[in-house]
Structure formats: C-alpha cells, structure tokens
mmCIF file of C-alpha atoms and ligand atoms in Angstrom:
data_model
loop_
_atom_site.group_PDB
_atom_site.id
_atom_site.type_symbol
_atom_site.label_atom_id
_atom_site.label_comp_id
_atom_site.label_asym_id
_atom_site.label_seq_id
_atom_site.Cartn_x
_atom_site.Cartn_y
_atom_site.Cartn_z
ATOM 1 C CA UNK A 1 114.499 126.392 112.958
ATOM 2 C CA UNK A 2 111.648 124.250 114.034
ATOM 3 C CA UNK A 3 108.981 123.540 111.162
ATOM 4 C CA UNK A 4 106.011 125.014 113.340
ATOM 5 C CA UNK A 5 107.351 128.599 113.085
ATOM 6 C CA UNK A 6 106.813 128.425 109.117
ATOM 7 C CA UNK A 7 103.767 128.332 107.374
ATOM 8 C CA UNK A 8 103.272 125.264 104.406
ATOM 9 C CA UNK A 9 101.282 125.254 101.508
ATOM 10 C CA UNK A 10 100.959 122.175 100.526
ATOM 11 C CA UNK A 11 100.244 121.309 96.417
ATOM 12 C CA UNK A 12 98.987 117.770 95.402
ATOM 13 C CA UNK A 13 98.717 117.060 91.664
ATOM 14 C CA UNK A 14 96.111 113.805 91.274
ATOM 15 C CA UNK A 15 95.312 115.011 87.732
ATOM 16 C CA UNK A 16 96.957 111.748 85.821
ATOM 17 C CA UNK A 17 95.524 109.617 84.145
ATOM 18 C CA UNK A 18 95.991 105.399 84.550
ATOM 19 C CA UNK A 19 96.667 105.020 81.598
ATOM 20 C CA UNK A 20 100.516 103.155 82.719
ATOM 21 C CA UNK A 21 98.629 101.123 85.167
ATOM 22 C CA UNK A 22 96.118 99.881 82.727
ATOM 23 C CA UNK A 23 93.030 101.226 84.542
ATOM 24 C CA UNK A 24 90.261 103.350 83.494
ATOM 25 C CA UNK A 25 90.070 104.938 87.287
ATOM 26 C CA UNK A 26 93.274 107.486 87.775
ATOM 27 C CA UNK A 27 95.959 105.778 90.176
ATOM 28 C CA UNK A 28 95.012 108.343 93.106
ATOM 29 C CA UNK A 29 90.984 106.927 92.527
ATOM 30 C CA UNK A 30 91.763 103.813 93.068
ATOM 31 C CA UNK A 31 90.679 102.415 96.403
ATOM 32 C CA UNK A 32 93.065 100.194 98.795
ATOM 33 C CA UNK A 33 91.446 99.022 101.915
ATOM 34 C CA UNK A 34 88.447 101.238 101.832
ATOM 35 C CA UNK A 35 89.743 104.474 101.010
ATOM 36 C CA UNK A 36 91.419 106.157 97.939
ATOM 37 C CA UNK A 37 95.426 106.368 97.704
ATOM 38 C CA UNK A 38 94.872 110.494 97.480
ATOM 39 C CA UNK A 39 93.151 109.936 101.045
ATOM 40 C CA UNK A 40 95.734 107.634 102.173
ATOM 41 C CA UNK A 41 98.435 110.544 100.844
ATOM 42 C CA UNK A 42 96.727 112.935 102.319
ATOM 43 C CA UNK A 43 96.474 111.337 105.965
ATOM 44 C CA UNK A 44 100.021 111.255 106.139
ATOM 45 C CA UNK A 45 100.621 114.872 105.434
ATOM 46 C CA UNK A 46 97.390 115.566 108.439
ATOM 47 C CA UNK A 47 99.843 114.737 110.802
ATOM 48 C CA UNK A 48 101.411 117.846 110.070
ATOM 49 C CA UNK A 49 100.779 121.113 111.757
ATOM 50 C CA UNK A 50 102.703 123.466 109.397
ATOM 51 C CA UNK A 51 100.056 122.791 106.605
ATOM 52 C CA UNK A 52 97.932 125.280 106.799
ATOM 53 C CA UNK A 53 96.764 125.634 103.264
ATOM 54 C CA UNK A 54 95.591 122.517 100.769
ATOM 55 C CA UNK A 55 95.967 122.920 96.799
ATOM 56 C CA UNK A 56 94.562 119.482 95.047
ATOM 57 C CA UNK A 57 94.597 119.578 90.843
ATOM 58 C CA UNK A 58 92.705 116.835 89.539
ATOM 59 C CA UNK A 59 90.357 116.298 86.127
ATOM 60 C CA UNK A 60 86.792 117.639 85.488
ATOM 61 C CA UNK A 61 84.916 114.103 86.280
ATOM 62 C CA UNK A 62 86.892 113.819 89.760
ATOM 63 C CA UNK A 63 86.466 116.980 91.073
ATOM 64 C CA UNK A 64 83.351 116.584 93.810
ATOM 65 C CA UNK A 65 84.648 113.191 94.585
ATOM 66 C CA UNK A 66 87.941 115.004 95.374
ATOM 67 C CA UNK A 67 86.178 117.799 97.156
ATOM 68 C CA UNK A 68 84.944 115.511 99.820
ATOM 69 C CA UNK A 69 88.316 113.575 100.177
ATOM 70 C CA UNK A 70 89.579 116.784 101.205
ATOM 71 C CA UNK A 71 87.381 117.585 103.195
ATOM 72 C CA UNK A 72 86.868 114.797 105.186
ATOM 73 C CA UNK A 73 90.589 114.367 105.977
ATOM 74 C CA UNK A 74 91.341 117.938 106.519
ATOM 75 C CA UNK A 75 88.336 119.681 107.577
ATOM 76 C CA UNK A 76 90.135 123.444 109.601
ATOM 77 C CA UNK A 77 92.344 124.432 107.099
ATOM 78 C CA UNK A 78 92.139 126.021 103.563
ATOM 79 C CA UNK A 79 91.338 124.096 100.887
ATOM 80 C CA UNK A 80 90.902 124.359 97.081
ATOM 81 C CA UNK A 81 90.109 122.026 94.628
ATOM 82 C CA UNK A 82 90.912 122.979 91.144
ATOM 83 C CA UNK A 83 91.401 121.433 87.598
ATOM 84 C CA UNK A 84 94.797 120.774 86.468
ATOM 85 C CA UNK A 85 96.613 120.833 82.785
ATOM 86 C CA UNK A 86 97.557 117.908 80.544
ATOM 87 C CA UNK A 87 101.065 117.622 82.290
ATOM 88 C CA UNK A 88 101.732 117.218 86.320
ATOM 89 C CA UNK A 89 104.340 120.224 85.387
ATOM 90 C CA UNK A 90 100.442 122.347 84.381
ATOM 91 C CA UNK A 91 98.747 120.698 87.033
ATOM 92 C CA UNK A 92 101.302 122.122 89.429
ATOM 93 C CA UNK A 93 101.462 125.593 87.832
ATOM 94 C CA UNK A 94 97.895 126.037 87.665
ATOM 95 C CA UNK A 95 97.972 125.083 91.724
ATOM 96 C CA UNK A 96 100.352 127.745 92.464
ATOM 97 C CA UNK A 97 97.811 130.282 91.001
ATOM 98 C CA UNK A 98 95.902 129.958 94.777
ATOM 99 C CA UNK A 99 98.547 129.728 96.983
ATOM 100 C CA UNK A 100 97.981 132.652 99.243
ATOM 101 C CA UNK A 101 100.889 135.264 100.373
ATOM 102 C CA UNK A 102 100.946 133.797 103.930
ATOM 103 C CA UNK A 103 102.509 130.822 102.583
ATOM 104 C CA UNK A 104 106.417 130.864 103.322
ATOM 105 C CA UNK A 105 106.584 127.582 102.221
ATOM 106 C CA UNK A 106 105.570 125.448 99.021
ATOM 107 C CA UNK A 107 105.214 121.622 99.681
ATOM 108 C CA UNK A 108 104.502 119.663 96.389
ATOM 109 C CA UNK A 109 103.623 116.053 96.598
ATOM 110 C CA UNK A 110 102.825 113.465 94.588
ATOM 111 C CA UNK A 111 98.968 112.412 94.986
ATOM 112 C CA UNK A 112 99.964 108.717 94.399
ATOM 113 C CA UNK A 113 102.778 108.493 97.011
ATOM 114 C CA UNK A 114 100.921 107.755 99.944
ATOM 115 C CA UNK A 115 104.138 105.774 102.230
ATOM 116 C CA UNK A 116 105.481 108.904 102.518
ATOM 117 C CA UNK A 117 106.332 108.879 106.512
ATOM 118 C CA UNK A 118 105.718 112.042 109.137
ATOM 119 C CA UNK A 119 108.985 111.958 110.004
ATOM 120 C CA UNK A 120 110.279 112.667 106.432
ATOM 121 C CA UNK A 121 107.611 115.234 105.744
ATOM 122 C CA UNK A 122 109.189 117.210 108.902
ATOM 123 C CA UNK A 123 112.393 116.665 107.822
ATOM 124 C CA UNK A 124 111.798 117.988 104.763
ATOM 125 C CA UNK A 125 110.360 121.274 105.724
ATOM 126 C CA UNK A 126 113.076 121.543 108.241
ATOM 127 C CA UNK A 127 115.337 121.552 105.370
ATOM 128 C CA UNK A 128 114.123 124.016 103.006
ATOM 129 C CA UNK A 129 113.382 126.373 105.800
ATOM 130 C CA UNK A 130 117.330 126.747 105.870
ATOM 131 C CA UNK A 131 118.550 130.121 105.225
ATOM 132 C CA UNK A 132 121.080 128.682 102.887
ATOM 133 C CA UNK A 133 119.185 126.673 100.587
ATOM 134 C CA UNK A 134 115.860 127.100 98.029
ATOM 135 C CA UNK A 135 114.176 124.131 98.780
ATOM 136 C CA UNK A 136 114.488 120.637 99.878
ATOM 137 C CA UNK A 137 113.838 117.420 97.837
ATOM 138 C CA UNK A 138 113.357 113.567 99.349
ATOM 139 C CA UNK A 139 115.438 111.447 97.514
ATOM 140 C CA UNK A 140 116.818 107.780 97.319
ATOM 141 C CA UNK A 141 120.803 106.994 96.530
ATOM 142 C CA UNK A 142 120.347 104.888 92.689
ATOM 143 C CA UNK A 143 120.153 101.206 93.482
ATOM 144 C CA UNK A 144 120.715 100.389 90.261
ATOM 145 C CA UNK A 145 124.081 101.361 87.775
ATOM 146 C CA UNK A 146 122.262 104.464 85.842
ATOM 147 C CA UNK A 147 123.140 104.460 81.771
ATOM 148 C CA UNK A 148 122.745 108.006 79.574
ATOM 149 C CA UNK A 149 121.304 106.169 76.678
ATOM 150 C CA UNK A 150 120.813 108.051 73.331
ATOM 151 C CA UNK A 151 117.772 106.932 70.837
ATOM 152 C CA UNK A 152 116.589 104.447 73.688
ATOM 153 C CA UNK A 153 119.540 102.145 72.297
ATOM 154 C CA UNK A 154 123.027 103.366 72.630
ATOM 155 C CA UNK A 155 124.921 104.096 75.581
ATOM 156 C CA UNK A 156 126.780 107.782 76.251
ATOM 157 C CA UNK A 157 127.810 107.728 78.932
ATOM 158 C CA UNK A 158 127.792 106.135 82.625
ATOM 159 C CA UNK A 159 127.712 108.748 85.768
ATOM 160 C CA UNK A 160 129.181 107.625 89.212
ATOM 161 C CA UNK A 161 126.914 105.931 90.849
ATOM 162 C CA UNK A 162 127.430 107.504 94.759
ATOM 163 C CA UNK A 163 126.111 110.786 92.878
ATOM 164 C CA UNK A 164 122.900 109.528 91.199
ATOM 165 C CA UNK A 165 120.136 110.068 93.749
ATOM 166 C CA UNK A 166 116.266 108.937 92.447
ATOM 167 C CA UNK A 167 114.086 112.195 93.203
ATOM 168 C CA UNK A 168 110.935 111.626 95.027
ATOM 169 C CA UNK A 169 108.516 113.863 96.415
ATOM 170 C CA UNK A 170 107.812 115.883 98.596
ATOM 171 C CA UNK A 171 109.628 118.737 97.516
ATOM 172 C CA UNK A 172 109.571 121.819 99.452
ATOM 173 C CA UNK A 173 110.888 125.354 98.430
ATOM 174 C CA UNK A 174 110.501 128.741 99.257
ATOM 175 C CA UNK A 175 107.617 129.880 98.218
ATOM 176 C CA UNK A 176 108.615 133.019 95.815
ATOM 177 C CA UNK A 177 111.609 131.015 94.652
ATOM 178 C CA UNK A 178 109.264 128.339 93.486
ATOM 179 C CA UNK A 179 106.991 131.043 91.708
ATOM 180 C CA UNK A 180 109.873 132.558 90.334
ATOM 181 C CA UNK A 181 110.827 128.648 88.867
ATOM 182 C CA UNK A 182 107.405 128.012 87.276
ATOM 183 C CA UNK A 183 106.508 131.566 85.953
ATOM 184 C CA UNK A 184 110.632 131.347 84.153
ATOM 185 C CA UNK A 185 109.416 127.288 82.937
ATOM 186 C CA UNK A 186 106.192 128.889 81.556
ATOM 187 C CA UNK A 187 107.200 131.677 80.050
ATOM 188 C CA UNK A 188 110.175 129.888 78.809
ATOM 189 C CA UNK A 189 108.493 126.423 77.500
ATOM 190 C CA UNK A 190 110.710 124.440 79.440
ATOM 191 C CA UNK A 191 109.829 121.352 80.856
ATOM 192 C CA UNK A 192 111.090 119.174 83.564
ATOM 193 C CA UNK A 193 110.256 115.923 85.032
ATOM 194 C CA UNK A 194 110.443 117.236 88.648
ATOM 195 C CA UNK A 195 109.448 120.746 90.722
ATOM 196 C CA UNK A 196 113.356 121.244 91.819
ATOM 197 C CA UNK A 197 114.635 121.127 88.248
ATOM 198 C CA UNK A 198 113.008 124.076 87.472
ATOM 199 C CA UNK A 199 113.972 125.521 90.567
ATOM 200 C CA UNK A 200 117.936 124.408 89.354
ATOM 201 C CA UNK A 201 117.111 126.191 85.820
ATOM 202 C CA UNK A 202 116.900 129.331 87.208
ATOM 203 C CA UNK A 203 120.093 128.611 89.965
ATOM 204 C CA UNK A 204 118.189 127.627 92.963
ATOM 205 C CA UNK A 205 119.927 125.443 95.661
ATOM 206 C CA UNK A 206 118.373 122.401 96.648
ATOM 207 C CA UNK A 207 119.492 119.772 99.328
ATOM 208 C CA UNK A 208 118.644 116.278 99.727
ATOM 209 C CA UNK A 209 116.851 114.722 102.415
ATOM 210 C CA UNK A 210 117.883 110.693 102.671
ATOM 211 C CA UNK A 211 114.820 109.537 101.975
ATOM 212 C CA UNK A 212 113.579 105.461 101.875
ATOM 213 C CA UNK A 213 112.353 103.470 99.066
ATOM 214 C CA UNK A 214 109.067 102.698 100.474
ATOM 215 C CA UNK A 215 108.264 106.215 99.622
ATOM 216 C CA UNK A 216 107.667 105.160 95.838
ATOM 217 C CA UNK A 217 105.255 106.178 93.377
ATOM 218 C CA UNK A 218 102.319 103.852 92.408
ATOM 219 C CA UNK A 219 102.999 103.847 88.816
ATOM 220 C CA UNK A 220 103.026 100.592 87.593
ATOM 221 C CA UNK A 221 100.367 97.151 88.512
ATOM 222 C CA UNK A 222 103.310 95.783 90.539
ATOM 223 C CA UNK A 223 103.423 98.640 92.315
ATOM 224 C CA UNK A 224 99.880 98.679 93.169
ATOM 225 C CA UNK A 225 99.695 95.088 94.377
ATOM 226 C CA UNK A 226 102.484 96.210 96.664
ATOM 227 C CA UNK A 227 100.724 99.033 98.269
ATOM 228 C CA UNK A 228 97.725 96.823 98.834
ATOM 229 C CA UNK A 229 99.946 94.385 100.889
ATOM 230 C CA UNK A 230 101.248 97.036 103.136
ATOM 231 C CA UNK A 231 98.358 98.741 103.757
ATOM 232 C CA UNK A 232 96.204 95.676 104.511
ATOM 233 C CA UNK A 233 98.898 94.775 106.728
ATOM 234 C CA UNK A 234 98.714 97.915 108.926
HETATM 235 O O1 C5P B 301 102.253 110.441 85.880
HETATM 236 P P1 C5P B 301 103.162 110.663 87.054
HETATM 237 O O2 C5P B 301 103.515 109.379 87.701
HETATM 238 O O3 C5P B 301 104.312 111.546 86.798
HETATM 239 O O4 C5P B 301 102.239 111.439 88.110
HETATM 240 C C1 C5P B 301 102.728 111.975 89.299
HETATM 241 C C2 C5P B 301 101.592 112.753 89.950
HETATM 242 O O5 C5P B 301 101.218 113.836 89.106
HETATM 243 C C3 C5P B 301 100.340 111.896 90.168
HETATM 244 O O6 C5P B 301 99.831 112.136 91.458
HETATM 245 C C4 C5P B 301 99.395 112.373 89.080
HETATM 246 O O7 C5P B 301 98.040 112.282 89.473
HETATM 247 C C5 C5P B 301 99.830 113.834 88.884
HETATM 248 N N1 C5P B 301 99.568 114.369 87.532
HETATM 249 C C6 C5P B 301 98.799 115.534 87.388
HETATM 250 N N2 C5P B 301 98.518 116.014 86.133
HETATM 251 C C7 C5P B 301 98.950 115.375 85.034
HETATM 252 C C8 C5P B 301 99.752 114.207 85.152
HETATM 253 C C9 C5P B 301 100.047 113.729 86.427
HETATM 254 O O8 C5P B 301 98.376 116.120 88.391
HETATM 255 N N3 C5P B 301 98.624 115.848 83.857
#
C-alpha cells in the first residue's frame, strides 16, 4: 500500500528542557546554521505528502516562537501548537487530544532528531500501514554488548546481542491503536520510555524499520557539536 493513500498525523514533542545539555535554551531552540533544530526536524518531515495534520507540544515561554516555526515551514496544512506535560510521555498524550478523526495514521517524532531522512519517514509509514501490524518503529541493531544492571552497579543479566535493537523515532501506529495505548498508560500510571511500549503493554504488534545511526537524538554537548558539523557541511 503506497503511503499517499493514508492520511498522517504527525505529533512532535519539543517540550524538554536542556537541562542534559547544559543550556538554558531547550535542545529543539537551539539554533544550528540559522535555523532551530525543531525547524530543521520539521523540514525533513515537509517532504512528505501524507502529513496532513501538525501537533507540536512545547512549554509556555516557547509557544509563539514555535507558532511561527510551524508556520513558516508548513504553511497548507493543519497545525496546532499546544503546551505539553512535565514528561515527553504527557507531552505526547496531551498532543493526541487534537488529532482529528481523519487521521488513519499517528506519526510521533522526536523534535530534536532532525537527520531523520525522507526515505525512512516513507518507509516507516509504509510499514505501519500494514494490515498485519500496529505500528512501525525506526530502530538501530545495539552497537554496543547491552548489560541488565540492577542498582546502577550489578549485572543480571546479558541479552543476545542480534536481538537488542536501539529505538528511535519516528514511530508510527494506527491511530485508534495508539489512543487505545495512551488512554490504558494514563489511566493505568504506567510509564514508558518510548510511544511503542505502550502500544506492546496493551499487545500491539510493532515491526522494525532498519533504521541508521545518523538518525540520533541531540541529547548530549557531543551530540550537538556533531549536528553542527553536518549541517554546516550540507
Ligand atoms: O528528553 P528526551 O531526550 O527524552 O526528549 C525527547 C523529545 O521529547 C524532545 O524533542 C523533547 O523536547 C521532548 N519532550 C517533551 N516534553 C517533556 C520532555 C521531553 O516534549 N516533558
């Protein structure tokens, strides 16, 4: 099924703090050659004609500047600006609130991933427009050997490696399934650290999409000076 006959909402949460990067300007605020990293995000996911429908969630004191980033990148489609919760997993949530019933799809992505590639979006969607699956996640095979470590000093236990993947977004899911997922979370107090593990909590199937590692979240300094070298290189 070809990602033009489905309709995508997509949800960006940009409602962090930078607190882990050591900067009083949120990660998605801060500008790399002359724009934001929520506009550089956001340009990526232009190139896509499913999206029909724009959700951002982002703090009180960001919310005109946001406005206008939105607006300027994607100026014929539907778009809300809203304020999200202490947590991405709120800041999501209180997104879904204004997705409208056209949506089939729910794309969530991360406001500070902005490497993410066309190609991958498609993909993606692709994917979770499957009959036979929820919702579709990009993800990386684990590089590294990953440890279960108890009290942040012993370790349980060690999982193959070929079946640890490192979650990234987007993640894409149907959209009542995804409803369905945050309204059991909420209700329920359960937290995750991704969209598709609430999805899993309430038996959803997700696939994979192979994604790359240059689709990584600007989280730490290093990882800022990196995305300034690639995008001043493009
Ligand atoms: O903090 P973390 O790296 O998990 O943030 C991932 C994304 O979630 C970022 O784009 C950030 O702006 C967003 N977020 C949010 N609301 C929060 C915390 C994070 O929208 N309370």
């Amino acid at each position: 099924m070809g990602s033009g006959s489905k309709q995508v909402a997509l949800v960006v949460p940009a409602a962090g703090s930078g607190t882990r990067m050591g900067e009083e300007i949120p990660k998605p605020y801060l500008t790399i050659a002359g724009k934001t990293i929520l506009e550089h995000t956001l340009l990526q996911f232009r190139q896509v004609d499913a999206i029909h429908e724009l959700i951002v969630s982002t703090s009180e004191f960001f919310k005109d500047q946001t406005c206008e980033i939105v607006a300027s990148v994607f100026g014929d489609i539907e778009l809300t600006v809203i304020e999200g919760g202490a947590e991405r997993q709120e800041s999501v949530f209180k997104a879904l609130q204004y997705v409208s019933d056209s949506a089939e799809l729910i794309a969530i992505h991360d406001a500070v991933r902005p490497f993410v590639s066309k190609q991958l979006i498609l993909e993606c969607i692709n994917e979770a427009s499957n009959p036979g699956v929820d919702g579709s996640i990009l993800a990386t095979p684990a590089k590294d050997t990953i440890k279960e470590v108890e009290d942040a000093k012993y370790v349980v236990e060690t999982p193959k490696r070929e079946r640890m993947w490192q979650a990234q977004t987007p993640q894409i899911f149907k959209r009542e399934v995804l409803l369905r997922a945050y309204n059991n979370a909420t209700m329920r107090k359960l937290m995750g650290t991704d969209d598709s593990s609430l999805v899993e909590m309430i038996g959803g199937k997700v696939s994979v999409i192979k994604s790359t590692t240059d689709n990584f979240k600007i989280t730490y300094p290093l990882d800022f000076q990196l995305a300034k070298l690639i995008l001043s290189g493009k």
